[in-house]
mmCIF file as gemmi writes it, N, C-alpha and C atoms, coordinates in Angstrom:
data_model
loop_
_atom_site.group_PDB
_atom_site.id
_atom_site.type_symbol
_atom_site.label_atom_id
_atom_site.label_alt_id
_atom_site.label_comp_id
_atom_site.label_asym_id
_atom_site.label_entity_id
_atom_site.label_seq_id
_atom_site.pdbx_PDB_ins_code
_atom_site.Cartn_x
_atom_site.Cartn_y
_atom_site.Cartn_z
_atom_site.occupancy
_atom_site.B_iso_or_equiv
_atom_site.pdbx_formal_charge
_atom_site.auth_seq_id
_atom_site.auth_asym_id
_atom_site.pdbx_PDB_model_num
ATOM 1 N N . UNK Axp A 1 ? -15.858 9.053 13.795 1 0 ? 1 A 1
ATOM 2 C CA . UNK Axp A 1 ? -14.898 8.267 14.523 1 0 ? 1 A 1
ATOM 3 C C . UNK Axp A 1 ? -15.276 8.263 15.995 1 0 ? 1 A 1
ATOM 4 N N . UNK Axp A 2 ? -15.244 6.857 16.321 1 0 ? 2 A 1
ATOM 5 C CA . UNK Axp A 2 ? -15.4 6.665 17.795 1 0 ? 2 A 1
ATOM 6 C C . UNK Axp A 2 ? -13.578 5.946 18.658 1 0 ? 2 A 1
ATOM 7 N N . UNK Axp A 3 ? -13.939 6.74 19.389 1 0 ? 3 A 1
ATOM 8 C CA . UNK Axp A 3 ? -12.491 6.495 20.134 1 0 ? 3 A 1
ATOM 9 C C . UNK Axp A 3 ? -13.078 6.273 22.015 1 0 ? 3 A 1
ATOM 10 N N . UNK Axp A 4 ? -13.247 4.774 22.123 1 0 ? 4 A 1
ATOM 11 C CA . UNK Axp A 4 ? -13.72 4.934 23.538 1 0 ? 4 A 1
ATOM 12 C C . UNK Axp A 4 ? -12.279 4.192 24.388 1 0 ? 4 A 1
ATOM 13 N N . UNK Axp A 5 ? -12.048 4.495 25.354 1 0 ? 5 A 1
ATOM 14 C CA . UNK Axp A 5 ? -10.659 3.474 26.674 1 0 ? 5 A 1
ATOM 15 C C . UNK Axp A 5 ? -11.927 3.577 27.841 1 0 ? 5 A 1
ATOM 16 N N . UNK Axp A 6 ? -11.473 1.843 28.49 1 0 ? 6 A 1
ATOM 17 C CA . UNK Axp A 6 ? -11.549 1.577 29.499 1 0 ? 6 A 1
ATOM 18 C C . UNK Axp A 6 ? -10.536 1.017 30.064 1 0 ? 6 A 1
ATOM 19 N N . UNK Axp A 7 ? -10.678 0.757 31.753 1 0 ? 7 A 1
ATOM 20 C CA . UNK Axp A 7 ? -9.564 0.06 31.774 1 0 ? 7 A 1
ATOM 21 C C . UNK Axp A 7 ? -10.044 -1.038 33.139 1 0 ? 7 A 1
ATOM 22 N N . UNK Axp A 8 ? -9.39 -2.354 32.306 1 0 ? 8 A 1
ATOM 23 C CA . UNK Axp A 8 ? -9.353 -3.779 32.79 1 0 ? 8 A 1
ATOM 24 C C . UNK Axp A 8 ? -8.789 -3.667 34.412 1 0 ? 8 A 1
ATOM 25 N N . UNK Axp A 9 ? -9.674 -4.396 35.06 1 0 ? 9 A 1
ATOM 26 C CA . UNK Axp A 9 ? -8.619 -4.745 36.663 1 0 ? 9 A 1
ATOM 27 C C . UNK Axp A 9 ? -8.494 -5.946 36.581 1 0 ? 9 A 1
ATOM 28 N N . UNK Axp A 10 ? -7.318 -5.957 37.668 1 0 ? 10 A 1
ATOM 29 C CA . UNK Axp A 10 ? -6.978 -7.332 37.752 1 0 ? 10 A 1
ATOM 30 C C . UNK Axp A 10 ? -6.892 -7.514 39.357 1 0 ? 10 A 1
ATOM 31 N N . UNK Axp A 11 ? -6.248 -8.985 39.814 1 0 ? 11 A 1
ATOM 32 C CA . UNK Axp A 11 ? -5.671 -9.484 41.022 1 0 ? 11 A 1
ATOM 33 C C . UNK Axp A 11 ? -7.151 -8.52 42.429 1 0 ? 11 A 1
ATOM 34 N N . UNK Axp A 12 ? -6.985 -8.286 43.37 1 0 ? 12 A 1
ATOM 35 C CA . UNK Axp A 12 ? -7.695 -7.897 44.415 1 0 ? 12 A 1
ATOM 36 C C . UNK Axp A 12 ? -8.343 -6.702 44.609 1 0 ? 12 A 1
ATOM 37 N N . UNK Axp A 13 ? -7.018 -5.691 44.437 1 0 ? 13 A 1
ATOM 38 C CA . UNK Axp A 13 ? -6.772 -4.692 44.691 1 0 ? 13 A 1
ATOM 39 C C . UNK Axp A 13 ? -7.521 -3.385 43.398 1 0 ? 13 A 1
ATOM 40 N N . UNK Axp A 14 ? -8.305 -4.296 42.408 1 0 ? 14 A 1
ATOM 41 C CA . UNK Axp A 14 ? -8.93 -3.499 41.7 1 0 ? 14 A 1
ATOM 42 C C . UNK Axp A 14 ? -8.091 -2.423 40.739 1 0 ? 14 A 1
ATOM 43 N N . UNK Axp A 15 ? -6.667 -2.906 40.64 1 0 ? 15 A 1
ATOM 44 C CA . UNK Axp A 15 ? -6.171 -1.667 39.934 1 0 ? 15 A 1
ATOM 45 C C . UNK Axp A 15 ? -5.922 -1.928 38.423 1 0 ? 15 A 1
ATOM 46 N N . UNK Axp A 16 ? -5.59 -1.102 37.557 1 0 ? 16 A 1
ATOM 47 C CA . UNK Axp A 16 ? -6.01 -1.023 36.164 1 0 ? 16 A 1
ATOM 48 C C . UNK Axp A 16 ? -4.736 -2.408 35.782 1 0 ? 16 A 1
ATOM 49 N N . UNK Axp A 17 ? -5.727 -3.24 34.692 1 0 ? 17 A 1
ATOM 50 C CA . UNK Axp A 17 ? -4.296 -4.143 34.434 1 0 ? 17 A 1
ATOM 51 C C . UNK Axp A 17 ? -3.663 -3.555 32.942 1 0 ? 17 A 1
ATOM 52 N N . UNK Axp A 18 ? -4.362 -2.71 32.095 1 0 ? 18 A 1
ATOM 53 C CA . UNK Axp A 18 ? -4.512 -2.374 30.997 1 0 ? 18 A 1
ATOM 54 C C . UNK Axp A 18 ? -5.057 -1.931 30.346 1 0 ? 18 A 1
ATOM 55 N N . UNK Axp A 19 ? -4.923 -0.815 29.299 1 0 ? 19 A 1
ATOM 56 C CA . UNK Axp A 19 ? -6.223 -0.004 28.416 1 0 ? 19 A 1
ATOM 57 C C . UNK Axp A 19 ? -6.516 -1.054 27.35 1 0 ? 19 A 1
ATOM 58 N N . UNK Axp A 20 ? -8.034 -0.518 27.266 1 0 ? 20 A 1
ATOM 59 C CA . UNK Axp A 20 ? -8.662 -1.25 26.016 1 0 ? 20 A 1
ATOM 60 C C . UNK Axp A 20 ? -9.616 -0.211 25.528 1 0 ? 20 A 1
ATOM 61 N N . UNK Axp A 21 ? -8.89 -0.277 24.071 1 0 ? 21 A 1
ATOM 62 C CA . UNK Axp A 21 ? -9.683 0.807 23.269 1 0 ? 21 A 1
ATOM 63 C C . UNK Axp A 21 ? -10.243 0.161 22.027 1 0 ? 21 A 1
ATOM 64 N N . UNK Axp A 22 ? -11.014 0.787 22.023 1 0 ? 22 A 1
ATOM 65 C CA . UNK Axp A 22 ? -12.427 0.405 20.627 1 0 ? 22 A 1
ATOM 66 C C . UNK Axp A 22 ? -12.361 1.744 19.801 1 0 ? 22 A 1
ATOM 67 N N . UNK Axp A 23 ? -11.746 1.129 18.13 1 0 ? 23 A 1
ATOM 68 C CA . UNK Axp A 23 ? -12.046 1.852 17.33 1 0 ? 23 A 1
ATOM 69 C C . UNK Axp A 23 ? -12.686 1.71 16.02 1 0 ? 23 A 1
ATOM 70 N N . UNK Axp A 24 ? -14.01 2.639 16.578 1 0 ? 24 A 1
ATOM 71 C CA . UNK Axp A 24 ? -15.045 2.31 15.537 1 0 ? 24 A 1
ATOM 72 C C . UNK Axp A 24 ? -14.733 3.228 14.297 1 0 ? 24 A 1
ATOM 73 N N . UNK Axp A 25 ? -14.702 2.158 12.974 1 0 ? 25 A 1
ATOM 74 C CA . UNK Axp A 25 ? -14.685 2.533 11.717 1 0 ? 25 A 1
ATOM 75 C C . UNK Axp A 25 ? -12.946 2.232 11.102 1 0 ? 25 A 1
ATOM 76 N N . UNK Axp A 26 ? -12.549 1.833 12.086 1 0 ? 26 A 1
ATOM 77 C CA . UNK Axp A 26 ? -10.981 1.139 11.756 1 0 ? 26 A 1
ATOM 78 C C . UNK Axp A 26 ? -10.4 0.871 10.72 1 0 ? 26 A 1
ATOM 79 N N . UNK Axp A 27 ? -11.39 0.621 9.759 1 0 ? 27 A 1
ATOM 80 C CA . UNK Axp A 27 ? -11.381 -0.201 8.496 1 0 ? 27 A 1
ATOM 81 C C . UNK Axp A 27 ? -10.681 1.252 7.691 1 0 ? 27 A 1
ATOM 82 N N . UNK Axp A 28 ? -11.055 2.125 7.65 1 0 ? 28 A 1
ATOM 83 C CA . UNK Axp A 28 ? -10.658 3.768 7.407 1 0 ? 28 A 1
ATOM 84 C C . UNK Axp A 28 ? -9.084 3.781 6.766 1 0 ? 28 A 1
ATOM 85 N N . UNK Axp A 29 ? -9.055 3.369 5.67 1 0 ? 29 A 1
ATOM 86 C CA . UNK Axp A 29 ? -7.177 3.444 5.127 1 0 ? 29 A 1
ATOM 87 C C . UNK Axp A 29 ? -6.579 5.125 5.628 1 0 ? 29 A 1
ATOM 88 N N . UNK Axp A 30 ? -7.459 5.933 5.27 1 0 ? 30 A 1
ATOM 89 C CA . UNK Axp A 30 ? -6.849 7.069 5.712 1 0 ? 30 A 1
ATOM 90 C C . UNK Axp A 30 ? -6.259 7.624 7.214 1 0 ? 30 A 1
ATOM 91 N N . UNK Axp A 31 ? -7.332 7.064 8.123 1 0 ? 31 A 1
ATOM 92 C CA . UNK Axp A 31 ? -6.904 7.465 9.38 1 0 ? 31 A 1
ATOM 93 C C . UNK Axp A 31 ? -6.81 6.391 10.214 1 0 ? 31 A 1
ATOM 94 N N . UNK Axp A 32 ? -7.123 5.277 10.229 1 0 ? 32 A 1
ATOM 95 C CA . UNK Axp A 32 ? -6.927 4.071 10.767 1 0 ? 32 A 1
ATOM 96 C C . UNK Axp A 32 ? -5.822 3.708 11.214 1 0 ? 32 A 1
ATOM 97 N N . UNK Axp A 33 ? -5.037 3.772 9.797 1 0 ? 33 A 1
ATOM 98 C CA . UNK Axp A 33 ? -3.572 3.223 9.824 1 0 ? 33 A 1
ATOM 99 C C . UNK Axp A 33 ? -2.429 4.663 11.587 1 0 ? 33 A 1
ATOM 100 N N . UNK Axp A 34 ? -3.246 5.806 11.094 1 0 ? 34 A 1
ATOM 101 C CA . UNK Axp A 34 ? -2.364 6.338 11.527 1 0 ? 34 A 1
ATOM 102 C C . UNK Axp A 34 ? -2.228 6.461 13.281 1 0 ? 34 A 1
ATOM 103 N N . UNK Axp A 35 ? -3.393 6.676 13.272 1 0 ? 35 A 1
ATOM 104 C CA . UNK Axp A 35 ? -4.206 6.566 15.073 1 0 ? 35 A 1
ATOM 105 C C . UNK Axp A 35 ? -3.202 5.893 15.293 1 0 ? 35 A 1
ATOM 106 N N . UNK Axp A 36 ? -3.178 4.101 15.089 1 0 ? 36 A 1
ATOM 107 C CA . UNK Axp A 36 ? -2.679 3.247 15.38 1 0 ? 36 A 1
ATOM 108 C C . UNK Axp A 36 ? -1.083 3.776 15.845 1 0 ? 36 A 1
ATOM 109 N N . UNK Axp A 37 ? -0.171 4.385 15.064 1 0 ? 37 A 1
ATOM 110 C CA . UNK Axp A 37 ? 0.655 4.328 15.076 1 0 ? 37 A 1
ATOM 111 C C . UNK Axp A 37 ? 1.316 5.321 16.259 1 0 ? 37 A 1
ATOM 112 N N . UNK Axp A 38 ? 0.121 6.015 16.37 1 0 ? 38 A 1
ATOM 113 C CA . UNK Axp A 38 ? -0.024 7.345 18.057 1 0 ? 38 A 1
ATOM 114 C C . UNK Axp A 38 ? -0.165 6.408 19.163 1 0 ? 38 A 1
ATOM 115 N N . UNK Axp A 39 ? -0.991 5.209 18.729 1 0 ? 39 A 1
ATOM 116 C CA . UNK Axp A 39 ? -0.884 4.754 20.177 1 0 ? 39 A 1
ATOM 117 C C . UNK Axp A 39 ? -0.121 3.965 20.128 1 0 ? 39 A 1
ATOM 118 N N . UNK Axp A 40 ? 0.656 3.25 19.755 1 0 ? 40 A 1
ATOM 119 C CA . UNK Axp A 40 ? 1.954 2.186 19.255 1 0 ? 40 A 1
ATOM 120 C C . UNK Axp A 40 ? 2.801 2.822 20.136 1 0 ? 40 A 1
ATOM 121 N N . UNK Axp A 41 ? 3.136 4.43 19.788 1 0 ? 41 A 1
ATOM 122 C CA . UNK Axp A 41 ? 4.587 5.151 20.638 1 0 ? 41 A 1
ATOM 123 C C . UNK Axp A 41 ? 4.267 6.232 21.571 1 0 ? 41 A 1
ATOM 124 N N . UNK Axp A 42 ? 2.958 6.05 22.357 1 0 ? 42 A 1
ATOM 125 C CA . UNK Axp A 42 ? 2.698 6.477 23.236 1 0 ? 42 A 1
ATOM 126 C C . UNK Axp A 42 ? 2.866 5.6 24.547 1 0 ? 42 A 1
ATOM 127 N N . UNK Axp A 43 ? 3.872 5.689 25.715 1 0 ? 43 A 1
ATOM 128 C CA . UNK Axp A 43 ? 4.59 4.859 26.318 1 0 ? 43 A 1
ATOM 129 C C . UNK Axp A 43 ? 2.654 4.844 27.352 1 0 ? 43 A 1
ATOM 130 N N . UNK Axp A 44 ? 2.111 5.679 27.325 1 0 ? 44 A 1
ATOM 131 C CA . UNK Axp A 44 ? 1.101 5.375 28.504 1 0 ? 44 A 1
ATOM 132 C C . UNK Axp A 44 ? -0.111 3.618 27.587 1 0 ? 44 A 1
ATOM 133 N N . UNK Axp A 45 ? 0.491 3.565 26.778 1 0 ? 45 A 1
ATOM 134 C CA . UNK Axp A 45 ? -0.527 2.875 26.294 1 0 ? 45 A 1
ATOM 135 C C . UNK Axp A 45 ? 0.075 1.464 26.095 1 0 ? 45 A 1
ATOM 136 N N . UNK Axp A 46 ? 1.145 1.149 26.588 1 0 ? 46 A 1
ATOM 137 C CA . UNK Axp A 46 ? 1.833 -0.217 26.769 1 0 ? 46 A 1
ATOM 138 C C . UNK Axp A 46 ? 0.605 -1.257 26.946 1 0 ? 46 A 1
ATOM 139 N N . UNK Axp A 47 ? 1.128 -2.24 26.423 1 0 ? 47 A 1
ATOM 140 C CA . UNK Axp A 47 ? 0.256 -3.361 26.565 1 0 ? 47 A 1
ATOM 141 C C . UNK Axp A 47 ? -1.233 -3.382 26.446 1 0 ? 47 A 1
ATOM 142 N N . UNK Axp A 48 ? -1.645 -1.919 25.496 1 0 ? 48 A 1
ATOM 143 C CA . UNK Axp A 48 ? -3.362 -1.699 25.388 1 0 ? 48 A 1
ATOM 144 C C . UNK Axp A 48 ? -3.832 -3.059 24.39 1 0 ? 48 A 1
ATOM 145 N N . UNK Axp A 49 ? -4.59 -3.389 25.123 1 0 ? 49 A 1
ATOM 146 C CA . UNK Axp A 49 ? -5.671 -3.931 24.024 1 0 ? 49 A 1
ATOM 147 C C . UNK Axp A 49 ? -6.407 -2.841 22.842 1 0 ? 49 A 1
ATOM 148 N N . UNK Axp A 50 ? -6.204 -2.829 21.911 1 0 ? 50 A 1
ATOM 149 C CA . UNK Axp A 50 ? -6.577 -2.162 20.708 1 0 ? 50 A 1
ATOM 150 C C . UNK Axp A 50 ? -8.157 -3.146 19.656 1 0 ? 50 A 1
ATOM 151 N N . UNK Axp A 51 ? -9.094 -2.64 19.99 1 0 ? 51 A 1
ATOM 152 C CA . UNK Axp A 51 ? -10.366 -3.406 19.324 1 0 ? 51 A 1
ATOM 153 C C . UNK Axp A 51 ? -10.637 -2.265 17.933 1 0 ? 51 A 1
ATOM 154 N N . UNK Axp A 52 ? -10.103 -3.512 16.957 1 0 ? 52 A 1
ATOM 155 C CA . UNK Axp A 52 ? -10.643 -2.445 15.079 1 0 ? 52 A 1
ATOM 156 C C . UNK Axp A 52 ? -11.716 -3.052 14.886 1 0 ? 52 A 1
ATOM 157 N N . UNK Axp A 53 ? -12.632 -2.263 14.975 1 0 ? 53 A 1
ATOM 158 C CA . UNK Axp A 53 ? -14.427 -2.617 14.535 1 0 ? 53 A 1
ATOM 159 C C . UNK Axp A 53 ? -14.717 -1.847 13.489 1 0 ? 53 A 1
ATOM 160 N N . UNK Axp A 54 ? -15.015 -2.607 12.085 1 0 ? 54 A 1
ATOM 161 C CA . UNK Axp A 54 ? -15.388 -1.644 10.898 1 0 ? 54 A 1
ATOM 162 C C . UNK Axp A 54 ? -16.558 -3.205 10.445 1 0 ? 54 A 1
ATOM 163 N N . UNK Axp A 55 ? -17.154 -2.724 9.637 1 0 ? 55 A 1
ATOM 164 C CA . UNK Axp A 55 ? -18.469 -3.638 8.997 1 0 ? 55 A 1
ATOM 165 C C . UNK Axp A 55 ? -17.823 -3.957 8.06 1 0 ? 55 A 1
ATOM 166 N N . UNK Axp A 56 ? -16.601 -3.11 7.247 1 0 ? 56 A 1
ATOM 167 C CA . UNK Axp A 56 ? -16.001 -3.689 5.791 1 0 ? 56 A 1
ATOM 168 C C . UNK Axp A 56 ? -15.061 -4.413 5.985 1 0 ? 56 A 1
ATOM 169 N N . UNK Axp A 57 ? -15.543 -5.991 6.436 1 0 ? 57 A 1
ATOM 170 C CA . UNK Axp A 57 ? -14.562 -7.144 6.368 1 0 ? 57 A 1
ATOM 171 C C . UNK Axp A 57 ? -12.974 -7.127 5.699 1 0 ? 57 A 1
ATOM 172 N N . UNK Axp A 58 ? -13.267 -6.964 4.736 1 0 ? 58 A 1
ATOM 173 C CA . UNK Axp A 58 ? -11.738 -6.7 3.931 1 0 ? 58 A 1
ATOM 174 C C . UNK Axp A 58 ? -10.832 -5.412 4.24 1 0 ? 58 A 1
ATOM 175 N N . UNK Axp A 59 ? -10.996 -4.332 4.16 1 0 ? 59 A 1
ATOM 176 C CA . UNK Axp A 59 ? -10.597 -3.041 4.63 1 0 ? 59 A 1
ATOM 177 C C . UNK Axp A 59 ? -10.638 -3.422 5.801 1 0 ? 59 A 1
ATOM 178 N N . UNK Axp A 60 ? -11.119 -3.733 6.817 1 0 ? 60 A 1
ATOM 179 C CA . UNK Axp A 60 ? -10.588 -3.98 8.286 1 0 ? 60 A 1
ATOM 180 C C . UNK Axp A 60 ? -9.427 -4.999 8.209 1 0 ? 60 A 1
ATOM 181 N N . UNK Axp A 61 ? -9.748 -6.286 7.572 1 0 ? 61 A 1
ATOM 182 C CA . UNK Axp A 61 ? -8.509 -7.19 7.331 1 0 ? 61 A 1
ATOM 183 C C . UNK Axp A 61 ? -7.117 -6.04 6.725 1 0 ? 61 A 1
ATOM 184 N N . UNK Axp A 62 ? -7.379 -5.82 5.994 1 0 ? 62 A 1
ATOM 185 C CA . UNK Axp A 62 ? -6.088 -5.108 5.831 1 0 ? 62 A 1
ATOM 186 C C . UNK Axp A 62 ? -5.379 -3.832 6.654 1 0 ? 62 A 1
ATOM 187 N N . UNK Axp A 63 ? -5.9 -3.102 7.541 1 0 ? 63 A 1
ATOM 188 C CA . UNK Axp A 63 ? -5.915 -2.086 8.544 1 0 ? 63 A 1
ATOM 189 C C . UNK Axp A 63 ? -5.234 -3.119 9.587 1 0 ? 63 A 1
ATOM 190 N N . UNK Axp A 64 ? -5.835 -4.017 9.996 1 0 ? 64 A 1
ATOM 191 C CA . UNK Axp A 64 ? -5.527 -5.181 10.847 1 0 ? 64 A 1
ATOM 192 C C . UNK Axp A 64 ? -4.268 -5.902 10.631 1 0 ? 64 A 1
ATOM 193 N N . UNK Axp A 65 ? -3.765 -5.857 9.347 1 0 ? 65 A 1
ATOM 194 C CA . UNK Axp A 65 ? -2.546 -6.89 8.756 1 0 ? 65 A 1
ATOM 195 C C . UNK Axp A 65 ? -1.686 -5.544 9.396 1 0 ? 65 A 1
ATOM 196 N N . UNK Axp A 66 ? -2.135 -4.14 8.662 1 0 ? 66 A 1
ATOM 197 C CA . UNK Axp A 66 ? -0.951 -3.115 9.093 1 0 ? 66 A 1
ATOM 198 C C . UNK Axp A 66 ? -0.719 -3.097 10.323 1 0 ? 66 A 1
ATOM 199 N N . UNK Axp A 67 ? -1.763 -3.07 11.381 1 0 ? 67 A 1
ATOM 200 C CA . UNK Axp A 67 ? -1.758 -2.717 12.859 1 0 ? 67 A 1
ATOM 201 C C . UNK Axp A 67 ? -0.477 -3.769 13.406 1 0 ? 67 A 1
ATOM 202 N N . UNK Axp A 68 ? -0.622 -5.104 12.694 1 0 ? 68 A 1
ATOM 203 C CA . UNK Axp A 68 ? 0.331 -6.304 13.469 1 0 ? 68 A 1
ATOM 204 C C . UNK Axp A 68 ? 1.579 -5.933 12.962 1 0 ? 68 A 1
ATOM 205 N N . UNK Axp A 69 ? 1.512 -5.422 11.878 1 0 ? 69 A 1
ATOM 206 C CA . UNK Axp A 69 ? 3.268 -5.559 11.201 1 0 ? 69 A 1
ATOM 207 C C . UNK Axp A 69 ? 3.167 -4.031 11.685 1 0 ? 69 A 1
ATOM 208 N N . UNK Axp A 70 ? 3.345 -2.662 12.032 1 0 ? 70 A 1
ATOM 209 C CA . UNK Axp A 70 ? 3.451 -1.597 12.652 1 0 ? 70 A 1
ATOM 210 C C . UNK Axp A 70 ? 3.864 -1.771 13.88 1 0 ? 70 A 1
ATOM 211 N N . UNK Axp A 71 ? 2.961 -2.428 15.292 1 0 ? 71 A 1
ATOM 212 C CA . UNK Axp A 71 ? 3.499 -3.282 16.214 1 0 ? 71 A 1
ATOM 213 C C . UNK Axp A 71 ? 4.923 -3.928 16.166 1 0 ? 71 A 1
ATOM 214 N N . UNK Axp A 72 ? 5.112 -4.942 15.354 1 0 ? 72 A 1
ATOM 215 C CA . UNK Axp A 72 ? 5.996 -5.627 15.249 1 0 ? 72 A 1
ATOM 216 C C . UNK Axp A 72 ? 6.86 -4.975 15.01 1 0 ? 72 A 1
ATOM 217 N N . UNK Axp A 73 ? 7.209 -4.283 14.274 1 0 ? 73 A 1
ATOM 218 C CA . UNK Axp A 73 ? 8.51 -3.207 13.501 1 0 ? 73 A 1
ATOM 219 C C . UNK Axp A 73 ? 8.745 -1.868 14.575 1 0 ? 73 A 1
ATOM 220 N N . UNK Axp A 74 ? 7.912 -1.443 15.435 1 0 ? 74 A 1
ATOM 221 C CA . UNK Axp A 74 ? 8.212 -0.899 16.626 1 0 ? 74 A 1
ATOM 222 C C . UNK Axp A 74 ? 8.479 -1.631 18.085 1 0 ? 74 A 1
ATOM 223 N N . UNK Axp A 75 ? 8.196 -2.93 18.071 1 0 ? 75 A 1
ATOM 224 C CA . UNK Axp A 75 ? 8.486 -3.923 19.572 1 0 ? 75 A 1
ATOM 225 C C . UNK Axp A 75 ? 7.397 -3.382 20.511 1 0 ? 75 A 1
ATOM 226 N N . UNK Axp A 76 ? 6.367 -3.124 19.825 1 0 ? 76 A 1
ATOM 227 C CA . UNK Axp A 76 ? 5.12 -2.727 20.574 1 0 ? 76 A 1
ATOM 228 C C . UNK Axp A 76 ? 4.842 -4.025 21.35 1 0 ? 76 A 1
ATOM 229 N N . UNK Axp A 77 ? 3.791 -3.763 22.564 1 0 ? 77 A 1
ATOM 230 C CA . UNK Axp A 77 ? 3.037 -4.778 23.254 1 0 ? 77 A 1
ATOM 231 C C . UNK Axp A 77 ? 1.952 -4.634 23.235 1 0 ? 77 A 1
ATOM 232 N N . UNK Axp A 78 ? 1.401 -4.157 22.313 1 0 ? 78 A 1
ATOM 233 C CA . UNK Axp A 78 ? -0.251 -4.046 22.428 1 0 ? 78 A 1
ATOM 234 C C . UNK Axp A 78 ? -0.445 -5.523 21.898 1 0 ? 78 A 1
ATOM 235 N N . UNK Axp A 79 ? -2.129 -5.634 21.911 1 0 ? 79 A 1
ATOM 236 C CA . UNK Axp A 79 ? -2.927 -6.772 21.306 1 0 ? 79 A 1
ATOM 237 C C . UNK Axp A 79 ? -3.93 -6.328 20.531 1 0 ? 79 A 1
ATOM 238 N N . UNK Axp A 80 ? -4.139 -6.526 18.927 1 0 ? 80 A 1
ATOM 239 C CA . UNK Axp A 80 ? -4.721 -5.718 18.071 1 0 ? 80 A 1
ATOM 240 C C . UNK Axp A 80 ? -5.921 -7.38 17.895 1 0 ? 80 A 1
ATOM 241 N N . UNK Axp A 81 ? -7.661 -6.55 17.919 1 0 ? 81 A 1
ATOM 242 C CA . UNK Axp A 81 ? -8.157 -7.724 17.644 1 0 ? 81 A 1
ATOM 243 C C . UNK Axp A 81 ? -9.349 -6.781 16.567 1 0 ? 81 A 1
ATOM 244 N N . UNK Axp A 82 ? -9.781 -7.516 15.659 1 0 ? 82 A 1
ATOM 245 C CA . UNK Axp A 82 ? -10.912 -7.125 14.538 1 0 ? 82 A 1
ATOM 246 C C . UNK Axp A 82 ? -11.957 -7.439 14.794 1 0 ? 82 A 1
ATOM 247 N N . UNK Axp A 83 ? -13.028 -7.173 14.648 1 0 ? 83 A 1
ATOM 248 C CA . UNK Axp A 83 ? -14.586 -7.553 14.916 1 0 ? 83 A 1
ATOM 249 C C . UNK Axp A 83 ? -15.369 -6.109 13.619 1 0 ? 83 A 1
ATOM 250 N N . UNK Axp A 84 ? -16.384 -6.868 13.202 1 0 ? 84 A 1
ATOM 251 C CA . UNK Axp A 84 ? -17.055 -6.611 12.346 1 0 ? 84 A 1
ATOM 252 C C . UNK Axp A 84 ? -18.382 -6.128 12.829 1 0 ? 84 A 1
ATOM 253 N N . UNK Axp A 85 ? -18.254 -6.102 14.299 1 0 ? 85 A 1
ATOM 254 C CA . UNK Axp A 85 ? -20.054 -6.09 14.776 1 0 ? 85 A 1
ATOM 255 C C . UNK Axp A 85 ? -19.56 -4.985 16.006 1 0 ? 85 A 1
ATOM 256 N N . UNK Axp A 86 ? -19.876 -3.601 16.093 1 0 ? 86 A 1
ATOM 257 C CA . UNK Axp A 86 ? -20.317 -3.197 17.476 1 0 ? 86 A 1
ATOM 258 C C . UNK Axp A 86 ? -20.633 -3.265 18.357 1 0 ? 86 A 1
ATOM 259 N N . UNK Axp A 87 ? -21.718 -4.296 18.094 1 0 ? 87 A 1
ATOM 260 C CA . UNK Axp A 87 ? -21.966 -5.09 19.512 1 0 ? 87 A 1
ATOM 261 C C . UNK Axp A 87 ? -21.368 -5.778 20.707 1 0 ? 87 A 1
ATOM 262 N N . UNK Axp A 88 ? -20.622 -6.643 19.733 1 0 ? 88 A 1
ATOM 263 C CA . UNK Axp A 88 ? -19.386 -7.384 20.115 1 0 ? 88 A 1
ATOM 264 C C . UNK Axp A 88 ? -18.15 -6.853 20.276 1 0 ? 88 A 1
ATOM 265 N N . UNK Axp A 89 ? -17.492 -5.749 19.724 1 0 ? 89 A 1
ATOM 266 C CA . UNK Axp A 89 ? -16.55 -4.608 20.055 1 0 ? 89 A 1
ATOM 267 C C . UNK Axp A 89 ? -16.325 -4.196 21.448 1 0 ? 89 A 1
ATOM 268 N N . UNK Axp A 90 ? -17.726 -3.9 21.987 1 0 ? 90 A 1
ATOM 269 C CA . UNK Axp A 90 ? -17.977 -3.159 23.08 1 0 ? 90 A 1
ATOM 270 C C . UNK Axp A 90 ? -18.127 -4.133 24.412 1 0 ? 90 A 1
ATOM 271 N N . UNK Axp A 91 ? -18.742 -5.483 23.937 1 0 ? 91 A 1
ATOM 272 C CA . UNK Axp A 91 ? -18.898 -6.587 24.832 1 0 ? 91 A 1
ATOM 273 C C . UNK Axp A 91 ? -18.043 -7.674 24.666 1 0 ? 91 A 1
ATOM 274 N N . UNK Axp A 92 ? -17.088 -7.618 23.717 1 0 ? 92 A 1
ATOM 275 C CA . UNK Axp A 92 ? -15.721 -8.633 23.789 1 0 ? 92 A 1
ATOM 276 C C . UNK Axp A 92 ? -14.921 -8.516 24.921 1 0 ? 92 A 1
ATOM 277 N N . UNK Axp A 93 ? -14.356 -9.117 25.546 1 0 ? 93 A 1
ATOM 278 C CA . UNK Axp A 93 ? -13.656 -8.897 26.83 1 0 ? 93 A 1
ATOM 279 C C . UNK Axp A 93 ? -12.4 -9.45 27.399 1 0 ? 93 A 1
């Protein structure tokens, strides 16, 4: 498991607009689902961008269906996005 945060600036002043975390292997029914749900009700992580990067298309689709309806059923503000490629995980923006 890879668990990386950066964080986005915005406006002039260079200050953080938001975390964005990349989690590699997402697709993971066992621990996937749950991570998610640590950072859902962790108040420092409001409005994180959340990146699920797994290679197993389907098992990520479904990790991904949970992440939105988990969100939703807590009034979370994150933004949950899927990618299948590492590459692009890390350089999506």
């Amino acid at each position: 498991m890879t668990l990386q945060t950066t964080a986005k600036t915005s406006g002039t002043n260079g200050s953080p607009s938001h975390p964005v975390i990349a989690i590699v292997g997402a697709g993971s029914l066992n621990w996937g689902c749950h991570i998610v749900v640590d950072i859902l009700l962790n108040p420092d992580l409001e409005g994180a961008e959340i990146r699920l990067i797994d290679v197993l298309p389907e098992r990520l689709a479904m990790v991904h269906e949970w992440c939105e309806f988990a969100c939703r059923s807590l009034n979370g503000s994150q933004m949950f996005y899927r990618l299948e490629s590492l590459f692009f995980g890390f350089l999506f923006a």
